[in-house]
PDB file of C-alpha atoms and ligand atoms in Angstrom:
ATOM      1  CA  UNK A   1    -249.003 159.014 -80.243  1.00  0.00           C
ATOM      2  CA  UNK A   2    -251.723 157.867 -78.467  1.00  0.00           C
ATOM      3  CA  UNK A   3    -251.384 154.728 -76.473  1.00  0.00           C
ATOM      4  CA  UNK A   4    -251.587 152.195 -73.734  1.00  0.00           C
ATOM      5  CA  UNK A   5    -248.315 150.860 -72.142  1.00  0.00           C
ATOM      6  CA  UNK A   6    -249.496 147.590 -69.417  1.00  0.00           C
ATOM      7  CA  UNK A   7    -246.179 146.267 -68.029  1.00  0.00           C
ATOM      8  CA  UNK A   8    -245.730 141.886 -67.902  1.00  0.00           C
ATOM      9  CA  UNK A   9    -244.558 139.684 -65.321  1.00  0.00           C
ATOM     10  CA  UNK A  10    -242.056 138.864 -67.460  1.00  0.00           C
ATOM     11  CA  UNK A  11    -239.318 140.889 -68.836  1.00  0.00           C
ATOM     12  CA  UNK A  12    -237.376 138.667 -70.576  1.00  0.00           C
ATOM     13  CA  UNK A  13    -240.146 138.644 -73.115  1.00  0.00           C
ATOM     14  CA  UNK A  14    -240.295 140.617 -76.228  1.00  0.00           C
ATOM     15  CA  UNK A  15    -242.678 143.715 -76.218  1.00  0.00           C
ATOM     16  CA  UNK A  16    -246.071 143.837 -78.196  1.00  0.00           C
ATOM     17  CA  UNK A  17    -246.235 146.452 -80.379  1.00  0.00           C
ATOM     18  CA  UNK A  18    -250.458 146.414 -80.806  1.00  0.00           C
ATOM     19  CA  UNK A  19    -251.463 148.137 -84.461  1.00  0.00           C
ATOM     20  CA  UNK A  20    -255.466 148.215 -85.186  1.00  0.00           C
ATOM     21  CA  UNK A  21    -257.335 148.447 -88.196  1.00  0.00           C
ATOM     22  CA  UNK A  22    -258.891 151.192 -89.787  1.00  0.00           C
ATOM     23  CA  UNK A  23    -261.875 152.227 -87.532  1.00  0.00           C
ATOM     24  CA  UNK A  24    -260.340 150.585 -84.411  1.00  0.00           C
ATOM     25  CA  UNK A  25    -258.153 152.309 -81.583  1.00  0.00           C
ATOM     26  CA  UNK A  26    -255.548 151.568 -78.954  1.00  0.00           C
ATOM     27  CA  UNK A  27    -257.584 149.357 -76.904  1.00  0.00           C
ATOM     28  CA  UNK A  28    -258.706 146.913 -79.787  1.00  0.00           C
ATOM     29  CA  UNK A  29    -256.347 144.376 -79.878  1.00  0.00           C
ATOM     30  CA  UNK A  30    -254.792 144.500 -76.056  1.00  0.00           C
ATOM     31  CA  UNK A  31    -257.186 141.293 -75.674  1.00  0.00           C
ATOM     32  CA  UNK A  32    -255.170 139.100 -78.636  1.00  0.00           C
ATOM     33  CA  UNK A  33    -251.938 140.872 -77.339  1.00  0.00           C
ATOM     34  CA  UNK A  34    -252.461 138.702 -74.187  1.00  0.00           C
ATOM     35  CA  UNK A  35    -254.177 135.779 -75.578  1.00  0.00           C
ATOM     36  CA  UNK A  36    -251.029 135.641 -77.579  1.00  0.00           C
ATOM     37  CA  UNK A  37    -248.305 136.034 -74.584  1.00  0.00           C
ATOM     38  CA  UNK A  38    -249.558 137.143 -70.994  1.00  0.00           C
ATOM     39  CA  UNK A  39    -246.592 138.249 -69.577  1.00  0.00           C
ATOM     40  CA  UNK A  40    -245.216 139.631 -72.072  1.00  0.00           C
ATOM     41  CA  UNK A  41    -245.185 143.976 -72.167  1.00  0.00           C
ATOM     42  CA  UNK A  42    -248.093 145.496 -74.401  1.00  0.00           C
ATOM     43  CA  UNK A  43    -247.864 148.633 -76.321  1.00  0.00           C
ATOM     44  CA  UNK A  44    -250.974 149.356 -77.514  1.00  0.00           C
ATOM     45  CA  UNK A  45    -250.752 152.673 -80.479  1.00  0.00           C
ATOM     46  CA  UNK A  46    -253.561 154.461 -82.181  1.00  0.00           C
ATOM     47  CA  UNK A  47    -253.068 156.031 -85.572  1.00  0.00           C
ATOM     48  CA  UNK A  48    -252.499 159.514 -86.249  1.00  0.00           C
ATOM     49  CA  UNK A  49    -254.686 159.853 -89.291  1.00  0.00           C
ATOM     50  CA  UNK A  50    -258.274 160.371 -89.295  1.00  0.00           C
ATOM     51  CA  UNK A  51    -260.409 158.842 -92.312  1.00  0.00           C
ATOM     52  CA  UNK A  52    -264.139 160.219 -92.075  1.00  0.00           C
ATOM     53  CA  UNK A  53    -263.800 159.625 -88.023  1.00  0.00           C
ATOM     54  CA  UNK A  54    -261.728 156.504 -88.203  1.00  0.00           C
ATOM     55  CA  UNK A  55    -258.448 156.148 -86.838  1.00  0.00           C
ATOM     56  CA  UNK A  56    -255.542 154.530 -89.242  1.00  0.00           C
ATOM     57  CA  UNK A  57    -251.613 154.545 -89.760  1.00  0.00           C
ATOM     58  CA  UNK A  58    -251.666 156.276 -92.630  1.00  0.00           C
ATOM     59  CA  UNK A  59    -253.552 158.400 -95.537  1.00  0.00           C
ATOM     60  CA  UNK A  60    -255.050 155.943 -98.434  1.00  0.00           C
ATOM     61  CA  UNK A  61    -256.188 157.631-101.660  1.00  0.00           C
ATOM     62  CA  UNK A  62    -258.915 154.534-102.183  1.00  0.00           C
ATOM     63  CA  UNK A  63    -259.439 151.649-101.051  1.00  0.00           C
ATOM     64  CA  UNK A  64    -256.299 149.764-100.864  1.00  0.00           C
ATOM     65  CA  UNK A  65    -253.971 152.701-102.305  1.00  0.00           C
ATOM     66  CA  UNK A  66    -251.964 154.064-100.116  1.00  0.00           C
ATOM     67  CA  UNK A  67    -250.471 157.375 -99.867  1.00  0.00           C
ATOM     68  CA  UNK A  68    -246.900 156.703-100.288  1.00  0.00           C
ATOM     69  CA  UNK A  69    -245.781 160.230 -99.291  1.00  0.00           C
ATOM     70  CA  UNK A  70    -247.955 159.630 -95.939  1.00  0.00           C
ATOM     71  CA  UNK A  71    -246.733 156.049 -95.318  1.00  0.00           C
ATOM     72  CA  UNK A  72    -243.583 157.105 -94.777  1.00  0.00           C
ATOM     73  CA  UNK A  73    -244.147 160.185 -93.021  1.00  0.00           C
ATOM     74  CA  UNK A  74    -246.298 158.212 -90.267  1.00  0.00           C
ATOM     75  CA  UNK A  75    -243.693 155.192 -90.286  1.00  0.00           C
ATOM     76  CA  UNK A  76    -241.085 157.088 -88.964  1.00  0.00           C
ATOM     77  CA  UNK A  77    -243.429 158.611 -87.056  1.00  0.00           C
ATOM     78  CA  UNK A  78    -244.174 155.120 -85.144  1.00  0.00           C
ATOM     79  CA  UNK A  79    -240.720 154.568 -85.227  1.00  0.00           C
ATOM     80  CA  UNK A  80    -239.902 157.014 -83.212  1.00  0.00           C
ATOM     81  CA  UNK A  81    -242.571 156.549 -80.934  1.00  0.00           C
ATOM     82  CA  UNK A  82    -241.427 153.175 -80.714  1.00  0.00           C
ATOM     83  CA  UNK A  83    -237.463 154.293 -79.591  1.00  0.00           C
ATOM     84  CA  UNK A  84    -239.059 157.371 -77.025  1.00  0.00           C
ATOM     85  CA  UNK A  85    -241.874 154.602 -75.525  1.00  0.00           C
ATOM     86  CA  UNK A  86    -238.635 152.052 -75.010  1.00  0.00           C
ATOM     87  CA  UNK A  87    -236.576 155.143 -73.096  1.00  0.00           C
ATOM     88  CA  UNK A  88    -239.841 156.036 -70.792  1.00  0.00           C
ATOM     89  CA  UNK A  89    -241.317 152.447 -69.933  1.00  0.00           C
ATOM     90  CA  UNK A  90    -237.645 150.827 -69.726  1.00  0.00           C
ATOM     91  CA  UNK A  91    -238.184 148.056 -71.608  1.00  0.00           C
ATOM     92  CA  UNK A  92    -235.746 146.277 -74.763  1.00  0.00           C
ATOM     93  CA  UNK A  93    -235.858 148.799 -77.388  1.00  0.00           C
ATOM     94  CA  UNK A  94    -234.360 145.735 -79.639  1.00  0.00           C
ATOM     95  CA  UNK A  95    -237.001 142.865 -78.100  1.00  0.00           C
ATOM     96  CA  UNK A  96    -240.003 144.519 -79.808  1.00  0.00           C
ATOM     97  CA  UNK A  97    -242.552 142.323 -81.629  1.00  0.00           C
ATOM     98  CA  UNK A  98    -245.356 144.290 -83.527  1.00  0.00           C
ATOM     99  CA  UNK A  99    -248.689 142.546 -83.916  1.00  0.00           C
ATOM    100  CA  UNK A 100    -250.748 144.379 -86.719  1.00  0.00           C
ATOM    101  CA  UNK A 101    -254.289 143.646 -88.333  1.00  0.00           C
ATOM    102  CA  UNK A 102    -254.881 145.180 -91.431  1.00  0.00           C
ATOM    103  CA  UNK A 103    -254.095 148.429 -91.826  1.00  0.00           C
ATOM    104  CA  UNK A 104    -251.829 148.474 -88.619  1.00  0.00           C
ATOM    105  CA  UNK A 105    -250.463 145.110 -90.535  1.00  0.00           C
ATOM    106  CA  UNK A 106    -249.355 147.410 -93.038  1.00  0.00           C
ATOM    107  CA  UNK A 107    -247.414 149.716 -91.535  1.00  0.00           C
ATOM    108  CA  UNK A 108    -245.732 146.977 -89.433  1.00  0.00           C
ATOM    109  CA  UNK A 109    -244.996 145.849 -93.096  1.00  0.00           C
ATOM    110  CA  UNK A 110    -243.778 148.873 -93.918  1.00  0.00           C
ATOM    111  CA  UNK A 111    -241.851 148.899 -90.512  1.00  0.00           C
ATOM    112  CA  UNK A 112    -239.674 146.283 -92.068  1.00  0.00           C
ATOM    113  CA  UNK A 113    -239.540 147.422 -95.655  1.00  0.00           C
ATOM    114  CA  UNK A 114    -238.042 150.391 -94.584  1.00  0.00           C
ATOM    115  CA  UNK A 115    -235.693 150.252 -91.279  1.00  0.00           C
ATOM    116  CA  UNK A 116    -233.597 147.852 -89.837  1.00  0.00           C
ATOM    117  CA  UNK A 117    -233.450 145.794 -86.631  1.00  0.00           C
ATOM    118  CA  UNK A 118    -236.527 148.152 -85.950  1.00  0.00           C
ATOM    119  CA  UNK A 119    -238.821 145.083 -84.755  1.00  0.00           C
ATOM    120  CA  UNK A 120    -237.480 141.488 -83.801  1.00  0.00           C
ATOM    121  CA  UNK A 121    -240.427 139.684 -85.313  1.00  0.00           C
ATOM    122  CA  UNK A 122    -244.300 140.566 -86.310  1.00  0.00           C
ATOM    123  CA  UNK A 123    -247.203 139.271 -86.600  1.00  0.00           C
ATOM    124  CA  UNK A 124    -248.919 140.122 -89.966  1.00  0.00           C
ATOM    125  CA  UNK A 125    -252.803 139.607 -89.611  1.00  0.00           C
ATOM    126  CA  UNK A 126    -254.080 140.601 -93.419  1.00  0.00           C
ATOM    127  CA  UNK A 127    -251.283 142.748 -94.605  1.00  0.00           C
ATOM    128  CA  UNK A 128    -250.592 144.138 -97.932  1.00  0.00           C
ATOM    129  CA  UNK A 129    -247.533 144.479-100.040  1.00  0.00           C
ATOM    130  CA  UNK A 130    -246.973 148.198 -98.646  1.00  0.00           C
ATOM    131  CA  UNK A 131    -244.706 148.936-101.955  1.00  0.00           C
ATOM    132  CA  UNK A 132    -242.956 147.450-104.000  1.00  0.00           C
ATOM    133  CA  UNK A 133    -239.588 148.176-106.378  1.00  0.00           C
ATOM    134  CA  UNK A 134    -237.643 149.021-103.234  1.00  0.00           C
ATOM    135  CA  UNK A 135    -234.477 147.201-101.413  1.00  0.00           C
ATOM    136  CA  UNK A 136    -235.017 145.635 -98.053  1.00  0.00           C
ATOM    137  CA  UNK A 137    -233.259 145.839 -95.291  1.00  0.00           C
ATOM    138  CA  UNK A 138    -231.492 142.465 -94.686  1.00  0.00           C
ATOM    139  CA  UNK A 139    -233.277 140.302 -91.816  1.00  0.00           C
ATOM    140  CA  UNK A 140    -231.381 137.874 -90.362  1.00  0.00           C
ATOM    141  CA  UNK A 141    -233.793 135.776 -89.953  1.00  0.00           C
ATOM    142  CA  UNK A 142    -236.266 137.805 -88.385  1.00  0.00           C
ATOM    143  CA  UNK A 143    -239.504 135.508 -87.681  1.00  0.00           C
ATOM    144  CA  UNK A 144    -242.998 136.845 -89.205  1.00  0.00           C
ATOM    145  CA  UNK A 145    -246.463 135.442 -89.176  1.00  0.00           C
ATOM    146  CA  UNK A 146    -248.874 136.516 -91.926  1.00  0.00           C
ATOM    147  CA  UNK A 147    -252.104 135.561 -91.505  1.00  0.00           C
ATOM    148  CA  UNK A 148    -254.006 135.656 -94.628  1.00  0.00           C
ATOM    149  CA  UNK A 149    -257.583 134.880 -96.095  1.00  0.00           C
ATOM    150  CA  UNK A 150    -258.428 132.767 -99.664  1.00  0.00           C
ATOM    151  CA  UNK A 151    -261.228 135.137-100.146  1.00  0.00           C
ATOM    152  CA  UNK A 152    -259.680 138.536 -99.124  1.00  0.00           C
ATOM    153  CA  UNK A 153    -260.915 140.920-101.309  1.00  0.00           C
ATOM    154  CA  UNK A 154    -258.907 143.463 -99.690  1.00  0.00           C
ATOM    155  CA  UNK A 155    -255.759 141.328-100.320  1.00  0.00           C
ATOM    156  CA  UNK A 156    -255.864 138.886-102.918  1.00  0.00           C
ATOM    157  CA  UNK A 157    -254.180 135.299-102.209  1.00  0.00           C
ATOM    158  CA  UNK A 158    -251.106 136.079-104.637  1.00  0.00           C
ATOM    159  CA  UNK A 159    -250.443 139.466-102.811  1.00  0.00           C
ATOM    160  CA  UNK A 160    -250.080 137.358 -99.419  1.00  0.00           C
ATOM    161  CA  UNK A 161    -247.658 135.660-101.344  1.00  0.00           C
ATOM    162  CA  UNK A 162    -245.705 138.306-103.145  1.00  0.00           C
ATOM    163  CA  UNK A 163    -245.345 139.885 -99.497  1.00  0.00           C
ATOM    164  CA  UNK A 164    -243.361 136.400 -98.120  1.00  0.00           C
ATOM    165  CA  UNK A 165    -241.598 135.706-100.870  1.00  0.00           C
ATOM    166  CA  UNK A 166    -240.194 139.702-100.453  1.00  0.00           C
ATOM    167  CA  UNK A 167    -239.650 139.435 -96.653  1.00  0.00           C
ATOM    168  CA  UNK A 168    -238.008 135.759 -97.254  1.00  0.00           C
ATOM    169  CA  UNK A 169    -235.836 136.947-100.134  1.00  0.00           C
ATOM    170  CA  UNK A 170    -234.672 139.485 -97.684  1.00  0.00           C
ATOM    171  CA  UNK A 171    -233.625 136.609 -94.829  1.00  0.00           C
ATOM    172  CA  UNK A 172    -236.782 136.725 -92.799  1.00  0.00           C
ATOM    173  CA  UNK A 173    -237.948 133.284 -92.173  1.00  0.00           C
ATOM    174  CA  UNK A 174    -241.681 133.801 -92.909  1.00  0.00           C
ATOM    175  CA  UNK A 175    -244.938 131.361 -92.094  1.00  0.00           C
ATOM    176  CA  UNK A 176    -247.950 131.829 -94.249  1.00  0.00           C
ATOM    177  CA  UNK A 177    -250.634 130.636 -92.863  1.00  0.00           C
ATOM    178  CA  UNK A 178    -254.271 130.267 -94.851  1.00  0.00           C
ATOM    179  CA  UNK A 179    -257.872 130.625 -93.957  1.00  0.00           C
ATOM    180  CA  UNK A 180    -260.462 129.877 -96.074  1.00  0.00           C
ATOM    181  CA  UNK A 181    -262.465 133.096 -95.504  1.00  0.00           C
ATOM    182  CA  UNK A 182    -262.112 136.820 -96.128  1.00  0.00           C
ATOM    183  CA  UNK A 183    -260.320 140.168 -94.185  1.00  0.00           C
ATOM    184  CA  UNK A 184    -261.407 138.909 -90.808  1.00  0.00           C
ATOM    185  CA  UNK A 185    -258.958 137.457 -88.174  1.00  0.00           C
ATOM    186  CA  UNK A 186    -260.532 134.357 -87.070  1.00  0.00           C
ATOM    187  CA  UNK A 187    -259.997 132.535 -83.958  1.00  0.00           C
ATOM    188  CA  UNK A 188    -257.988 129.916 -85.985  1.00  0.00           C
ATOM    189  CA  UNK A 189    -255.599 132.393 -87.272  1.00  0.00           C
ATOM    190  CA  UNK A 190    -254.990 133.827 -83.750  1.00  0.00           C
ATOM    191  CA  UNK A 191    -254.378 130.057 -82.642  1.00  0.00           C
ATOM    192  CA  UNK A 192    -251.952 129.782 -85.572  1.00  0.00           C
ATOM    193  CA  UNK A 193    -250.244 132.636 -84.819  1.00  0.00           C
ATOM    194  CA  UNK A 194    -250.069 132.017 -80.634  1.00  0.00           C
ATOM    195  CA  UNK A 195    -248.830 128.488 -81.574  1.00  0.00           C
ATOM    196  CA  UNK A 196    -246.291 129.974 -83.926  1.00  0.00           C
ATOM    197  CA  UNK A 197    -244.911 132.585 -81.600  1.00  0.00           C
ATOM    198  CA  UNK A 198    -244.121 130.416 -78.443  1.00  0.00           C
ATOM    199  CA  UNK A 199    -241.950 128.237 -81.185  1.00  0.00           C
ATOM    200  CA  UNK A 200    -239.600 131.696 -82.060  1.00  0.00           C
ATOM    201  CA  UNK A 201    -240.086 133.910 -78.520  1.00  0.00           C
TER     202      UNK A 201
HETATM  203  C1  MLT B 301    -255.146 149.852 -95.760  1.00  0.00           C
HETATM  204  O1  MLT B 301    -255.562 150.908 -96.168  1.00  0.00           O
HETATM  205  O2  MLT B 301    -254.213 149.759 -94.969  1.00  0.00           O
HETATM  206  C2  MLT B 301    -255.816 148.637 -96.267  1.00  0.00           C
HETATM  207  O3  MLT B 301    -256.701 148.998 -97.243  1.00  0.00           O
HETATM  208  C3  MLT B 301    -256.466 147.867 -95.185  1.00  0.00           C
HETATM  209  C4  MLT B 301    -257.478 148.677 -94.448  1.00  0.00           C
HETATM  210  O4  MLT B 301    -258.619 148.768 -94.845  1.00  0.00           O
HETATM  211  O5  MLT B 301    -257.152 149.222 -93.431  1.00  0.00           O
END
């Protein structure tokens, strides 16, 4: 997959796994990878799947219906990547934290739903439920952030909510934090979730 790989001073830290949105690319979010730990290692992955010229993690059929036949084609996809990038950069295949916005939220999401021990934490910036009537994997309480908007229209507030209580049920121990706004990530959030990181890594 494409990518960017900058090694950190520090290797004792976890690994950020960077996932964009839809429209964005491997380079997006290597700013808020930093701003949320600077010496830690930053893997920065662009999706495989093309939507009218915009790069994403996976096929959606509409707006905010995914393509479950796709999702979990392209999540094993990225978790393979994931093992093969650990083997050729030499970092802690099992000290990876992904960091996701939207759709790259949701296949981090899905990361969870679907393998175990494949990420030590993640930060969930506007995720959805990625499916649902399925058994997780049990987490041990693995630490996730979702950031999450009162007037999301892509997510509505009780879909933020459905996603904890499935992680938590599961033994993640899961913060929920709130804006007041819609599908952006605001400054806030990334505060929220920089403060709430340096508490668990
Ligand atoms: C998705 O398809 O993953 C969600 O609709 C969010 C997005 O627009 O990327």
């Amino acid at each position: 997959m494409k990518h960017v790989f900058y090694k950190g001073d520090d290797q004792s830290k976890p690994t950020l796994l960077l996932l964009h949105g839809t429209g964005g690319n491997e380079h997006d979010l290597v700013g808020l990878g930093k701003e949320i730990d600077g010496a830690a290692n930053i893997l920065s992955v662009r999706g495989n799947v093309l939507e009218n010229g915009m790069p994403r993690f996976f096929k959606r059929l509409a707006e905010g219906v995914f393509d479950m036949e796709d999702l979990m084609f392209r999540s094993e996809e990225l978790k393979n990547f994931i093992d093969e990038a650990a083997e050729n950069y030499e970092f802690d295949r099992d000290n990876v934290v992904a960091i996701g916005y939207s759709n790259g939220a949701n296949i981090a999401a899905n990361l969870l739903f679907e393998y175990k021990n494949v990420l030590k934490g993640a930060i969930l910036h506007h995720p959805m439920v990625p499916r649902r009537g399925v058994e997780l994997p049990a987490f041990a309480d693995a630490p996730v952030f979702i950031g999450a908007g009162k007037n999301d229209h892509m997510c509505p507030a009780t879909e933020s909510e459905e996603l904890r209580d499935l992680l938590q049920a599961a033994g993640a121990k899961v913060e929920l934090y709130w804006h007041s706004y819609g599908h952006q990530l605001t400054q806030d959030e990334v505060q929220a979730a920089k403060n709430w990181y340096q508490t668990k890594f």
